[in-house]
CSV table of C-alpha atoms and ligand atoms in Angstrom, one decimal:
chain,number,residue,atom,x,y,z
A,1,MET,CA,-88.3,62.6,51.7
A,2,LYS,CA,-90.8,63.1,49.4
A,3,THR,CA,-90.4,67.0,49.3
A,4,GLU,CA,-87.1,66.3,48.2
A,5,GLU,CA,-87.7,63.6,45.2
A,6,ASN,CA,-90.5,66.4,44.3
A,7,ASN,CA,-87.7,68.8,44.6
A,8,ASP,CA,-85.4,66.7,42.1
A,9,GLU,CA,-88.1,66.2,39.3
A,10,ARG,CA,-88.8,69.9,39.4
A,11,PHE,CA,-85.0,70.1,38.6
A,12,SER,CA,-84.5,67.7,35.6
A,13,LEU,CA,-88.0,69.3,34.1
A,14,SER,CA,-86.1,72.4,33.4
A,15,GLN,CA,-83.1,70.9,32.7
A,16,PHE,CA,-84.9,69.6,30.2
A,17,GLU,CA,-86.6,72.4,29.1
A,18,GLU,CA,-83.1,74.2,28.6
A,19,MET,CA,-81.7,71.3,27.0
A,20,GLN,CA,-84.7,71.4,24.6
A,21,SER,CA,-84.2,74.6,23.4
A,22,ARG,CA,-80.4,74.3,23.0
A,23,ILE,CA,-80.8,71.6,21.2
A,24,ALA,CA,-83.5,73.6,19.2
A,25,LYS,CA,-80.7,76.2,18.8
A,26,LEU,CA,-78.1,74.2,18.1
A,27,GLU,CA,-80.5,72.0,15.3
A,28,LYS,CA,-81.0,75.9,13.6
A,29,GLU,CA,-77.2,76.8,13.6
A,30,ASN,CA,-76.7,74.0,12.6
A,31,LYS,CA,-79.3,73.6,9.3
A,32,ILE,CA,-77.4,77.5,8.5
A,33,LEU,CA,-74.1,76.2,8.7
A,34,LYS,CA,-74.7,72.3,6.8
A,35,GLU,CA,-76.7,75.3,4.3
A,36,GLU,CA,-74.0,77.3,3.7
A,37,LEU,CA,-71.5,74.3,4.1
A,38,ASP,CA,-73.5,72.5,1.0
A,39,SER,CA,-73.5,75.8,-0.9
A,40,GLY,CA,-69.5,76.3,-0.5
A,41,ASN,CA,-69.6,72.5,-1.7
A,42,ASN,CA,-72.1,73.3,-4.5
A,43,ASN,CA,-69.8,76.5,-5.8
A,44,ASP,CA,-66.5,74.2,-5.4
A,45,ASN,CA,-67.7,71.2,-7.3
A,46,VAL,CA,-68.9,73.6,-10.0
A,47,ILE,CA,-65.7,75.5,-10.3
A,48,THR,CA,-63.7,72.2,-10.1
A,49,VAL,CA,-66.1,70.9,-12.8
A,50,LEU,CA,-66.0,73.6,-14.9
A,51,ASP,CA,-62.0,73.9,-15.1
A,52,ASN,CA,-62.1,70.4,-16.3
A,53,ILE,CA,-63.7,70.7,-19.0
A,54,PRO,CA,-62.0,71.2,-22.0
A,55,LEU,CA,-63.6,74.2,-23.2
A,56,ALA,CA,-62.5,78.0,-22.4
A,57,LEU,CA,-65.3,79.7,-20.3
A,58,VAL,CA,-65.4,83.6,-19.9
A,59,ASN,CA,-67.7,85.2,-17.8
A,60,LEU,CA,-68.2,88.8,-18.2
A,61,ASP,CA,-70.5,91.6,-17.2
A,62,LEU,CA,-72.3,94.0,-19.3
A,63,GLU,CA,-69.2,96.5,-19.7
A,64,GLY,CA,-67.0,93.2,-20.8
A,65,ASN,CA,-65.2,93.0,-17.2
A,66,ILE,CA,-64.3,89.4,-16.6
A,67,LEU,CA,-65.7,87.9,-13.9
A,68,PHE,CA,-64.6,84.5,-14.1
A,69,GLY,CA,-62.7,82.7,-16.4
A,70,ASN,CA,-62.0,78.9,-16.1
A,71,ALA,CA,-58.6,77.2,-15.4
A,72,PHE,CA,-58.5,76.1,-19.3
A,73,TYR,CA,-59.1,79.5,-20.5
A,74,TYR,CA,-56.1,80.7,-18.6
A,75,SER,CA,-53.7,78.0,-19.0
A,76,LEU,CA,-55.1,78.5,-23.3
A,77,PHE,CA,-54.2,81.6,-23.0
A,78,ASP,CA,-50.8,81.7,-21.0
A,79,ILE,CA,-52.5,84.4,-18.7
A,80,ASP,CA,-51.6,84.4,-14.5
A,81,PRO,CA,-54.8,83.6,-12.6
A,82,ASN,CA,-54.0,86.6,-10.5
A,83,TYR,CA,-53.2,88.6,-13.0
A,84,ASN,CA,-54.7,92.3,-13.2
A,85,LYS,CA,-58.1,90.6,-12.0
A,86,SER,CA,-60.4,92.9,-10.5
A,87,THR,CA,-59.9,95.5,-13.3
A,88,ASP,CA,-59.7,93.1,-15.9
A,89,SER,CA,-61.6,94.2,-19.3
A,90,ILE,CA,-61.7,91.8,-21.8
A,91,PHE,CA,-60.5,94.3,-24.5
A,92,ASN,CA,-57.5,94.8,-22.3
A,93,LEU,CA,-56.1,91.5,-24.0
A,94,SER,CA,-56.2,92.5,-27.8
A,95,GLN,CA,-53.2,90.8,-28.4
A,96,ILE,CA,-54.5,87.1,-27.6
A,97,TRP,CA,-57.8,87.7,-29.3
A,98,GLY,CA,-56.8,89.4,-32.2
A,99,THR,CA,-59.4,91.7,-34.4
A,100,ASN,CA,-61.9,89.1,-36.0
A,101,MET,CA,-62.9,88.1,-32.0
A,102,LEU,CA,-63.0,91.2,-30.8
A,103,ASP,CA,-65.0,92.9,-33.1
A,104,SER,CA,-67.1,89.6,-32.0
A,105,ILE,CA,-67.2,90.4,-28.4
A,106,SER,CA,-67.8,94.0,-29.1
A,107,GLN,CA,-71.2,93.5,-30.7
A,108,LEU,CA,-71.5,91.1,-28.2
A,109,VAL,CA,-71.2,93.5,-25.5
A,110,ASN,CA,-72.5,96.5,-27.1
A,111,ASP,CA,-75.4,95.4,-29.4
A,112,LYS,CA,-76.3,92.3,-27.0
A,113,LYS,CA,-75.3,90.4,-30.1
A,114,SER,CA,-74.5,86.7,-30.0
A,115,PHE,CA,-71.7,85.1,-32.1
A,116,ASP,CA,-70.6,81.9,-33.5
A,117,ILE,CA,-67.1,82.1,-35.1
A,118,GLU,CA,-64.2,80.1,-36.3
A,119,THR,CA,-60.9,81.9,-35.7
A,120,GLU,CA,-57.7,82.2,-35.9
A,121,LEU,CA,-55.8,83.4,-32.1
A,122,LYS,CA,-52.1,83.8,-32.1
A,123,HIS,CA,-51.3,81.2,-29.0
A,124,PRO,CA,-47.8,82.1,-27.7
A,125,GLY,CA,-45.4,80.1,-29.8
A,126,GLN,CA,-48.1,79.0,-32.7
A,127,LYS,CA,-51.0,79.4,-34.7
A,128,ARG,CA,-54.0,77.5,-33.4
A,129,ILE,CA,-58.0,78.0,-34.9
A,130,TYR,CA,-61.1,78.1,-31.8
A,131,LYS,CA,-64.2,77.6,-33.0
A,132,THR,CA,-65.8,80.7,-30.0
A,133,ARG,CA,-69.4,81.1,-29.2
A,134,GLY,CA,-70.5,84.0,-27.4
A,135,LEU,CA,-74.4,84.4,-25.5
A,136,CYS,CA,-76.2,86.8,-23.2
A,137,ILE,CA,-76.7,85.2,-19.9
A,138,LYS,CA,-80.2,86.6,-18.1
A,139,ASN,CA,-82.2,86.3,-15.5
A,140,GLU,CA,-84.8,85.0,-14.2
A,141,GLU,CA,-86.7,87.8,-14.9
A,142,GLY,CA,-85.2,87.5,-18.4
A,143,THR,CA,-83.1,90.3,-18.3
A,144,ILE,CA,-79.3,90.4,-19.7
A,145,ASN,CA,-77.0,90.2,-16.5
A,146,SER,CA,-73.9,88.9,-18.0
A,147,TYR,CA,-72.1,87.2,-20.9
A,148,LEU,CA,-70.2,83.9,-21.4
A,149,ILE,CA,-67.8,83.3,-24.4
A,150,ILE,CA,-66.8,79.8,-24.8
A,151,ILE,CA,-63.6,78.6,-26.9
A,152,GLY,CA,-63.1,75.6,-28.3
A,153,ASP,CA,-59.3,74.5,-29.6
A,154,VAL,CA,-60.0,72.8,-33.1
A,155,THR,CA,-56.7,72.9,-34.4
A,156,VAL,CA,-56.7,69.2,-34.2
A,157,ARG,CA,-59.9,68.6,-36.0
A,158,LYS,CA,-59.5,71.4,-38.3
A,159,LYS,CA,-56.1,69.6,-39.8
A,160,ALA,CA,-58.2,65.9,-39.4
A,161,GLU,CA,-60.8,67.2,-41.8
A,162,HIS,CA,-57.8,68.8,-44.1
A,163,GLU,CA,-56.2,66.0,-44.3
A,164,LEU,CA,-59.7,64.0,-45.3
A,165,ILE,CA,-60.1,66.4,-47.8
A,166,SER,CA,-56.8,66.6,-49.7
A,167,ALA,CA,-57.0,62.4,-49.4
A,168,ARG,CA,-60.2,62.7,-51.0
A,169,ASP,CA,-58.7,65.2,-53.7
A,170,ARG,CA,-56.1,62.8,-54.2
A,171,ALA,CA,-57.7,59.5,-54.2
A,172,GLU,CA,-60.1,61.5,-56.8
A,173,GLU,CA,-57.3,62.8,-58.9
A,174,SER,CA,-55.1,59.3,-58.9
A,175,ASP,CA,-58.6,58.0,-59.5
A,176,LYS,CA,-58.8,60.3,-63.0
A,177,LEU,CA,-54.8,59.4,-63.8
A,178,LYS,CA,-55.8,55.8,-63.4
A,179,THR,CA,-58.9,56.9,-66.4
A,180,ALA,CA,-56.0,58.6,-68.2
A,181,PHE,CA,-54.0,56.1,-68.0
A,182,ILE,CA,-55.8,53.1,-68.9
A,183,SER,CA,-57.0,54.8,-71.9
A,184,ASN,CA,-54.1,56.1,-73.3
A,185,ILE,CA,-51.9,53.0,-72.4
A,186,SER,CA,-54.7,51.2,-74.3
A,187,HIS,CA,-54.4,53.5,-77.2
A,188,GLU,CA,-50.5,52.8,-77.1
A,189,ILE,CA,-50.8,49.3,-76.8
A,190,ARG,CA,-53.3,49.0,-79.7
A,191,THR,CA,-52.6,51.0,-82.5
A,192,PRO,CA,-48.7,49.5,-82.7
A,193,ILE,CA,-50.4,45.9,-82.1
A,194,ASN,CA,-53.2,46.8,-84.9
A,195,HIS,CA,-50.7,47.9,-87.5
A,196,ILE,CA,-48.2,44.9,-86.7
A,197,LEU,CA,-50.8,42.6,-87.4
A,198,GLY,CA,-52.7,44.3,-90.3
A,199,PHE,CA,-49.3,44.5,-91.8
A,200,LEU,CA,-48.3,40.9,-91.0
A,201,GLU,CA,-51.7,39.8,-93.2
A,202,LEU,CA,-50.9,41.7,-95.7
A,203,LEU,CA,-47.3,40.2,-96.3
A,204,ALA,CA,-48.5,36.9,-96.9
A,205,MET,CA,-50.2,38.1,-99.7
A,206,ASP,CA,-49.3,36.5,-102.8
A,207,ASN,CA,-47.7,38.9,-105.7
A,208,LEU,CA,-46.0,41.6,-103.4
A,209,GLU,CA,-43.5,44.1,-104.8
A,210,LEU,CA,-40.3,43.6,-103.0
A,211,ASP,CA,-39.9,47.7,-102.5
A,212,THR,CA,-44.2,46.8,-101.0
A,213,LYS,CA,-43.2,44.3,-99.1
A,214,LYS,CA,-40.3,46.3,-97.7
A,215,GLU,CA,-42.3,49.2,-96.4
A,216,TYR,CA,-44.6,46.5,-94.7
A,217,ARG,CA,-41.6,45.2,-93.0
A,218,ASP,CA,-40.4,48.6,-92.4
A,219,ILE,CA,-44.1,49.6,-91.0
A,220,ILE,CA,-43.8,46.4,-88.8
A,221,TYR,CA,-40.6,47.2,-87.4
A,222,ARG,CA,-41.2,50.7,-85.9
A,223,SER,CA,-44.9,49.7,-85.1
A,224,SER,CA,-42.8,46.6,-82.6
A,225,GLN,CA,-40.4,49.4,-81.7
A,226,ALA,CA,-43.0,51.8,-80.5
A,227,LEU,CA,-44.6,48.9,-78.5
A,228,LEU,CA,-42.0,48.5,-76.7
A,229,ASN,CA,-41.0,51.8,-76.4
A,230,SER,CA,-44.5,52.0,-74.8
A,231,ILE,CA,-43.6,49.2,-72.4
A,232,ASP,CA,-40.8,50.6,-71.1
A,233,ASN,CA,-42.3,53.6,-70.7
A,234,ILE,CA,-44.8,52.0,-68.2
A,235,ILE,CA,-42.7,50.0,-66.2
A,236,ASP,CA,-40.7,52.7,-65.6
A,237,ILE,CA,-43.0,55.1,-64.3
A,238,ALA,CA,-44.6,52.3,-62.2
A,239,ARG,CA,-41.0,52.0,-61.0
A,240,ILE,CA,-40.6,55.6,-60.1
A,241,LYS,CA,-44.1,56.2,-58.5
A,242,SER,CA,-43.4,52.9,-56.2
A,243,GLY,CA,-39.9,54.0,-55.5
A,244,GLN,CA,-38.4,51.0,-56.9
A,245,ILE,CA,-35.7,52.5,-59.8
A,246,LYS,CA,-32.2,51.5,-58.4
A,247,LEU,CA,-29.5,53.5,-60.2
A,248,LYS,CA,-26.2,52.2,-61.1
A,249,LYS,CA,-23.6,54.6,-60.6
A,250,SER,CA,-19.9,54.7,-62.0
A,251,GLU,CA,-17.5,57.1,-63.0
A,252,ILE,CA,-18.7,58.4,-66.3
A,253,ASN,CA,-17.3,60.3,-69.4
A,254,ILE,CA,-19.2,63.0,-70.2
A,255,ASN,CA,-18.4,63.5,-73.8
A,256,ASP,CA,-18.9,59.8,-74.5
A,257,LEU,CA,-22.1,60.1,-72.9
A,258,PHE,CA,-22.9,63.2,-75.5
A,259,ASN,CA,-21.6,60.8,-78.7
A,260,SER,CA,-23.8,57.9,-78.0
A,261,VAL,CA,-26.6,60.5,-77.9
A,262,HIS,CA,-25.5,61.7,-81.0
A,263,SER,CA,-25.2,58.4,-82.5
A,264,ILE,CA,-29.0,58.0,-82.4
A,265,ILE,CA,-30.5,61.3,-84.3
A,266,PRO,CA,-30.6,59.3,-87.0
A,267,ASP,CA,-32.7,57.3,-85.9
A,268,LEU,CA,-35.1,59.6,-83.9
A,269,GLN,CA,-35.3,61.9,-87.2
A,270,THR,CA,-36.6,59.0,-89.1
A,271,LYS,CA,-39.3,58.1,-86.5
A,272,ASN,CA,-40.2,61.4,-86.4
A,273,GLY,CA,-40.7,62.6,-89.9
A,274,GLY,CA,-37.6,62.7,-91.6
A,275,ARG,CA,-37.7,66.2,-91.2
A,276,GLN,CA,-34.2,67.7,-92.1
A,277,LEU,CA,-33.0,69.8,-89.2
A,278,GLU,CA,-29.8,71.3,-87.9
A,279,ILE,CA,-28.3,69.5,-85.1
A,280,ILE,CA,-25.6,71.1,-83.3
A,281,LYS,CA,-24.3,69.3,-80.5
A,282,ARG,CA,-22.0,71.8,-77.8
A,283,ILE,CA,-19.4,70.5,-75.3
A,284,PRO,CA,-16.9,72.7,-74.2
A,285,GLN,CA,-13.5,72.7,-74.9
A,286,ASN,CA,-11.2,70.5,-73.6
A,287,SER,CA,-13.2,68.8,-72.2
A,288,GLU,CA,-12.2,65.5,-73.4
A,289,ASN,CA,-11.2,63.8,-70.0
A,290,LEU,CA,-14.6,65.7,-68.1
A,291,SER,CA,-16.2,62.7,-65.9
A,292,ILE,CA,-18.9,63.0,-63.3
A,293,CYS,CA,-20.3,60.1,-60.7
A,294,THR,CA,-23.9,58.9,-62.3
A,295,ASP,CA,-25.7,56.6,-63.7
A,296,ALA,CA,-25.0,56.6,-67.5
A,297,ASN,CA,-28.4,54.7,-68.5
A,298,ARG,CA,-30.4,57.2,-66.8
A,299,LEU,CA,-29.0,60.3,-67.9
A,300,LYS,CA,-28.8,59.3,-71.7
A,301,GLN,CA,-32.3,58.2,-71.5
A,302,ILE,CA,-33.3,62.0,-69.9
A,303,MET,CA,-31.3,63.3,-72.9
A,304,VAL,CA,-32.6,61.3,-75.6
A,305,ASN,CA,-36.0,61.6,-74.5
A,306,LEU,CA,-35.7,65.5,-74.6
A,307,VAL,CA,-33.3,65.5,-77.9
A,308,GLU,CA,-36.6,63.3,-79.5
A,309,ASN,CA,-39.0,66.0,-78.5
A,310,ALA,CA,-37.1,68.7,-79.6
A,311,ILE,CA,-36.5,66.8,-83.2
A,312,LYS,CA,-40.6,66.0,-82.5
A,313,PHE,CA,-41.8,69.6,-82.0
A,314,THR,CA,-39.4,71.4,-84.7
A,315,HIS,CA,-41.1,72.0,-88.4
A,316,GLU,CA,-37.6,74.0,-89.2
A,317,GLY,CA,-34.9,75.1,-88.0
A,318,ARG,CA,-32.3,73.6,-85.4
A,319,VAL,CA,-31.8,71.5,-82.7
A,320,GLU,CA,-28.5,72.1,-80.3
A,321,PHE,CA,-28.1,69.8,-77.4
A,322,GLY,CA,-25.1,69.8,-75.0
A,323,TYR,CA,-23.7,71.2,-71.8
A,324,LYS,CA,-22.2,73.9,-69.9
A,325,ILE,CA,-19.6,73.8,-66.5
A,326,ILE,CA,-20.9,76.2,-64.3
A,327,ASN,CA,-18.6,76.0,-61.7
A,328,ASN,CA,-16.5,72.7,-60.4
A,329,ASN,CA,-19.2,71.5,-58.4
A,330,SER,CA,-22.2,72.2,-60.8
A,331,LEU,CA,-23.3,71.0,-64.6
A,332,ASN,CA,-26.1,72.7,-67.1
A,333,PHE,CA,-27.3,69.8,-69.5
A,334,PHE,CA,-29.7,71.9,-72.1
A,335,VAL,CA,-31.5,70.7,-75.1
A,336,LYS,CA,-32.3,73.6,-77.4
A,337,ASP,CA,-35.2,74.4,-80.4
A,338,THR,CA,-36.4,76.6,-82.7
A,339,GLY,CA,-39.8,74.7,-82.8
A,340,ILE,CA,-43.9,75.0,-81.5
A,341,GLY,CA,-42.6,76.8,-78.2
A,342,ILE,CA,-44.7,75.8,-75.4
A,343,LYS,CA,-46.8,78.8,-73.0
A,344,GLU,CA,-45.6,79.8,-69.8
A,345,GLY,CA,-49.0,78.5,-67.9
A,346,ASP,CA,-47.9,74.9,-69.2
A,347,PHE,CA,-44.4,75.0,-68.0
A,348,ASP,CA,-45.7,72.6,-65.1
A,349,LEU,CA,-48.0,70.9,-66.4
A,350,ILE,CA,-46.0,68.8,-69.3
A,351,PHE,CA,-44.0,67.6,-66.5
A,352,GLU,CA,-47.0,65.5,-65.1
A,353,ASN,CA,-48.6,62.1,-66.0
A,354,PHE,CA,-49.3,61.8,-69.9
A,355,ARG,CA,-50.4,65.2,-70.5
A,356,GLN,CA,-49.6,66.6,-73.7
A,357,VAL,CA,-49.9,70.1,-74.8
A,358,ASP,CA,-52.8,70.3,-77.8
A,359,TYR,CA,-52.5,73.3,-79.1
A,360,LYS,CA,-56.4,73.4,-80.8
A,361,ASN,CA,-56.4,69.8,-81.6
A,362,THR,CA,-54.0,70.2,-84.5
A,363,ARG,CA,-51.8,67.3,-82.5
A,364,GLU,CA,-49.9,65.4,-85.6
A,365,VAL,CA,-47.4,63.3,-83.3
A,366,GLU,CA,-47.1,60.3,-81.5
A,367,GLY,CA,-46.6,60.0,-77.8
A,368,SER,CA,-47.4,58.7,-74.6
A,369,GLY,CA,-47.0,61.6,-72.6
A,370,LEU,CA,-45.0,59.9,-69.9
A,371,GLY,CA,-41.7,61.1,-71.7
A,372,LEU,CA,-41.2,64.2,-69.4
A,373,SER,CA,-42.6,63.0,-66.6
A,374,ILE,CA,-40.7,59.8,-66.3
A,375,SER,CA,-37.1,62.3,-67.2
A,376,LYS,CA,-38.2,64.6,-64.1
A,377,GLY,CA,-38.6,61.7,-61.5
A,378,LEU,CA,-35.2,60.1,-63.0
A,379,ALA,CA,-33.6,63.4,-62.9
A,380,ASP,CA,-35.0,63.8,-59.0
A,381,LEU,CA,-33.2,60.6,-58.5
A,382,LEU,CA,-29.8,61.3,-60.2
A,383,ASP,CA,-30.0,65.0,-58.0
A,384,ALA,CA,-30.6,67.0,-60.4
A,385,GLN,CA,-33.2,69.7,-61.5
A,386,ILE,CA,-34.9,69.7,-64.7
A,387,ASP,CA,-36.7,72.5,-66.2
A,388,VAL,CA,-37.9,74.5,-69.0
A,389,LYS,CA,-37.9,77.8,-71.3
A,390,SER,CA,-40.2,78.5,-74.1
A,391,VAL,CA,-41.6,80.7,-76.1
A,392,VAL,CA,-44.6,80.0,-78.6
A,393,GLY,CA,-43.6,80.0,-82.0
A,394,LYS,CA,-40.0,80.3,-81.4
A,395,GLY,CA,-39.1,77.5,-79.4
A,396,SER,CA,-37.8,75.8,-76.1
A,397,VAL,CA,-34.7,74.9,-73.9
A,398,PHE,CA,-34.9,72.3,-71.8
A,399,TYR,CA,-32.3,72.1,-68.1
A,400,LEU,CA,-30.8,69.2,-66.5
A,401,HIS,CA,-29.1,71.0,-64.0
A,402,PHE,CA,-26.5,69.0,-61.7
A,403,PRO,CA,-26.0,71.5,-58.9
A,404,ASN,CA,-24.0,69.5,-56.5
A,405,ILE,CA,-21.9,67.0,-58.2
A,406,LYS,CA,-18.4,66.1,-58.4
A,407,ILE,CA,-16.8,66.6,-61.7
A,408,ASP,CA,-13.4,65.3,-62.2
A,409,LEU,CA,-11.7,67.4,-64.6
A,410,LYS,CA,-8.2,65.5,-64.4
A,411,ASP,CA,-5.8,67.9,-66.3
A,412,ASN,CA,-7.6,69.3,-68.8
A,413,ASN,CA,-8.0,73.3,-69.1
A,414,THR,CA,-11.2,73.1,-69.0
A,415,ASN,CA,-12.8,76.7,-67.7
A,416,PRO,CA,-16.0,76.4,-65.7
A,417,GLN,CA,-18.1,78.9,-67.6
A,418,PRO,CA,-19.9,80.8,-65.2
A,419,GLU,CA,-22.9,82.6,-67.4
A,420,ILE,CA,-26.2,80.3,-67.2
A,421,PHE,CA,-26.7,79.2,-70.9
A,422,ASP,CA,-28.3,81.9,-72.6
A,423,THR,CA,-32.0,80.7,-73.8
A,424,GLY,CA,-32.0,84.0,-76.8
A,425,PHE,CA,-35.3,83.9,-75.5
B,501,LIG,P1,-45.0,62.9,-75.3
B,501,LIG,O1,-43.8,63.7,-75.9
B,501,LIG,O2,-45.0,61.5,-75.5
B,501,LIG,O3,-46.3,63.5,-75.3
B,501,LIG,P2,-43.6,64.1,-73.2
B,501,LIG,O4,-44.1,64.0,-71.4
B,501,LIG,O5,-42.0,63.8,-73.4
B,501,LIG,O6,-44.8,63.3,-73.5
B,501,LIG,O7,-43.7,65.5,-73.3
B,501,LIG,C1,-45.2,66.1,-72.6
B,501,LIG,C2,-45.9,67.1,-73.6
B,501,LIG,O8,-44.9,68.5,-73.8
B,501,LIG,C3,-45.8,66.6,-75.3
B,501,LIG,O9,-46.9,66.6,-75.5
B,501,LIG,C4,-45.8,68.4,-75.6
B,501,LIG,O10,-46.5,68.8,-75.9
B,501,LIG,C5,-44.7,69.2,-74.8
B,501,LIG,N1,-43.6,69.6,-75.1
B,501,LIG,C6,-42.4,68.4,-74.6
B,501,LIG,N2,-41.2,69.1,-75.3
B,501,LIG,C7,-41.6,69.8,-76.0
B,501,LIG,C8,-40.6,70.5,-77.1
B,501,LIG,N3,-39.3,70.0,-77.5
B,501,LIG,N4,-41.3,71.4,-77.9
B,501,LIG,C9,-42.4,71.6,-77.8
B,501,LIG,N5,-43.6,71.3,-76.8
B,501,LIG,C10,-43.0,70.1,-76.3
């Protein structure tokens, strides 16, 4: 009985030893597996992280072959991740990288020169801006063993920067304009008010000759008109800028409109130096009943402004104004003068608020510099285009072109005049 017990003890001891060694073996295997598993998991984790950062990452070997590209890189350039992967050299992708970027990558691969550039790459369908950095990657011994290229899409940021800069420029420009506005307007308003107050005081003096009284009254009248005109201009430009002008369109007879412009020419001449100029109205033959649908007052305002400028800036010679029918739905109004002219570089400028061309400070004429910008604003509202052709010393032609307007020819025999008005310059 005792012997059997000893046998049992021996058996369990050897079993125990065997089990111990099996456990040790299993633990070792487990450790290796765990290590493998751990390292595998880490790689996956790293790749998941790399795939999800909003930057394209490309790892190159020393020859420039792509070892790794994250998901963002493949989606950014619309490349199939399996595309020719084993032999994929970065230099085979030239069409997407563009020459600028490729040059920098060449320098990185050939001369180990890091780079940091901003470039426009042709993304399929659209152009986008990328900030790209290329670096050398070193191993523990400090030897370069690969390259890393990091690409960030900065299109939205660049656009925002651009918008900020242009908003700042616009704010600065508007600040300048406001300053110009205040100084111009205070001049335009103060001058006639000072005249009115001064000559009212003089009028109150005793023993004034009748002629002198009349002269003073005329000055007061003209100054009041100028004041009213400046206030109208300020209100108009403010309304145009804030989109508050409401057109009152109706069927109007064009020749009536031209006759009413013609009727105020003597006043415009008196107001602007009273020079004896030849004033010619040119309207097409048989056009008595011609009508268009527009805002008569606003159209007249533009024409009066153009004719007044022509008179104001012409010392001698002629001012012609009228219109031509280009075809059944296109009209060309014009005002032509033989005045001082405008140099080509100033053609756009004169349509801006308060812009006046001052020839070496020899300006002798009055004006706020608002007339043409108001005319342009009104022309836009009337679906017309205002334009100028001019030669310094010879004269100017201002056009008001209606490219698309319904012209009612009634039963008149008016033939469209296909040629554009010849400026003669
Ligand atoms: P204003 O006549 O009040 O100065 P406008 O806006 O009407 O303002 O005109 C702007 C500028 O354009 C004028 O100051 C002048 O320098 C130039 N200009 C306009 N019309 C003519 C013209 N017919 N001939 C020469 N210069 C002109």
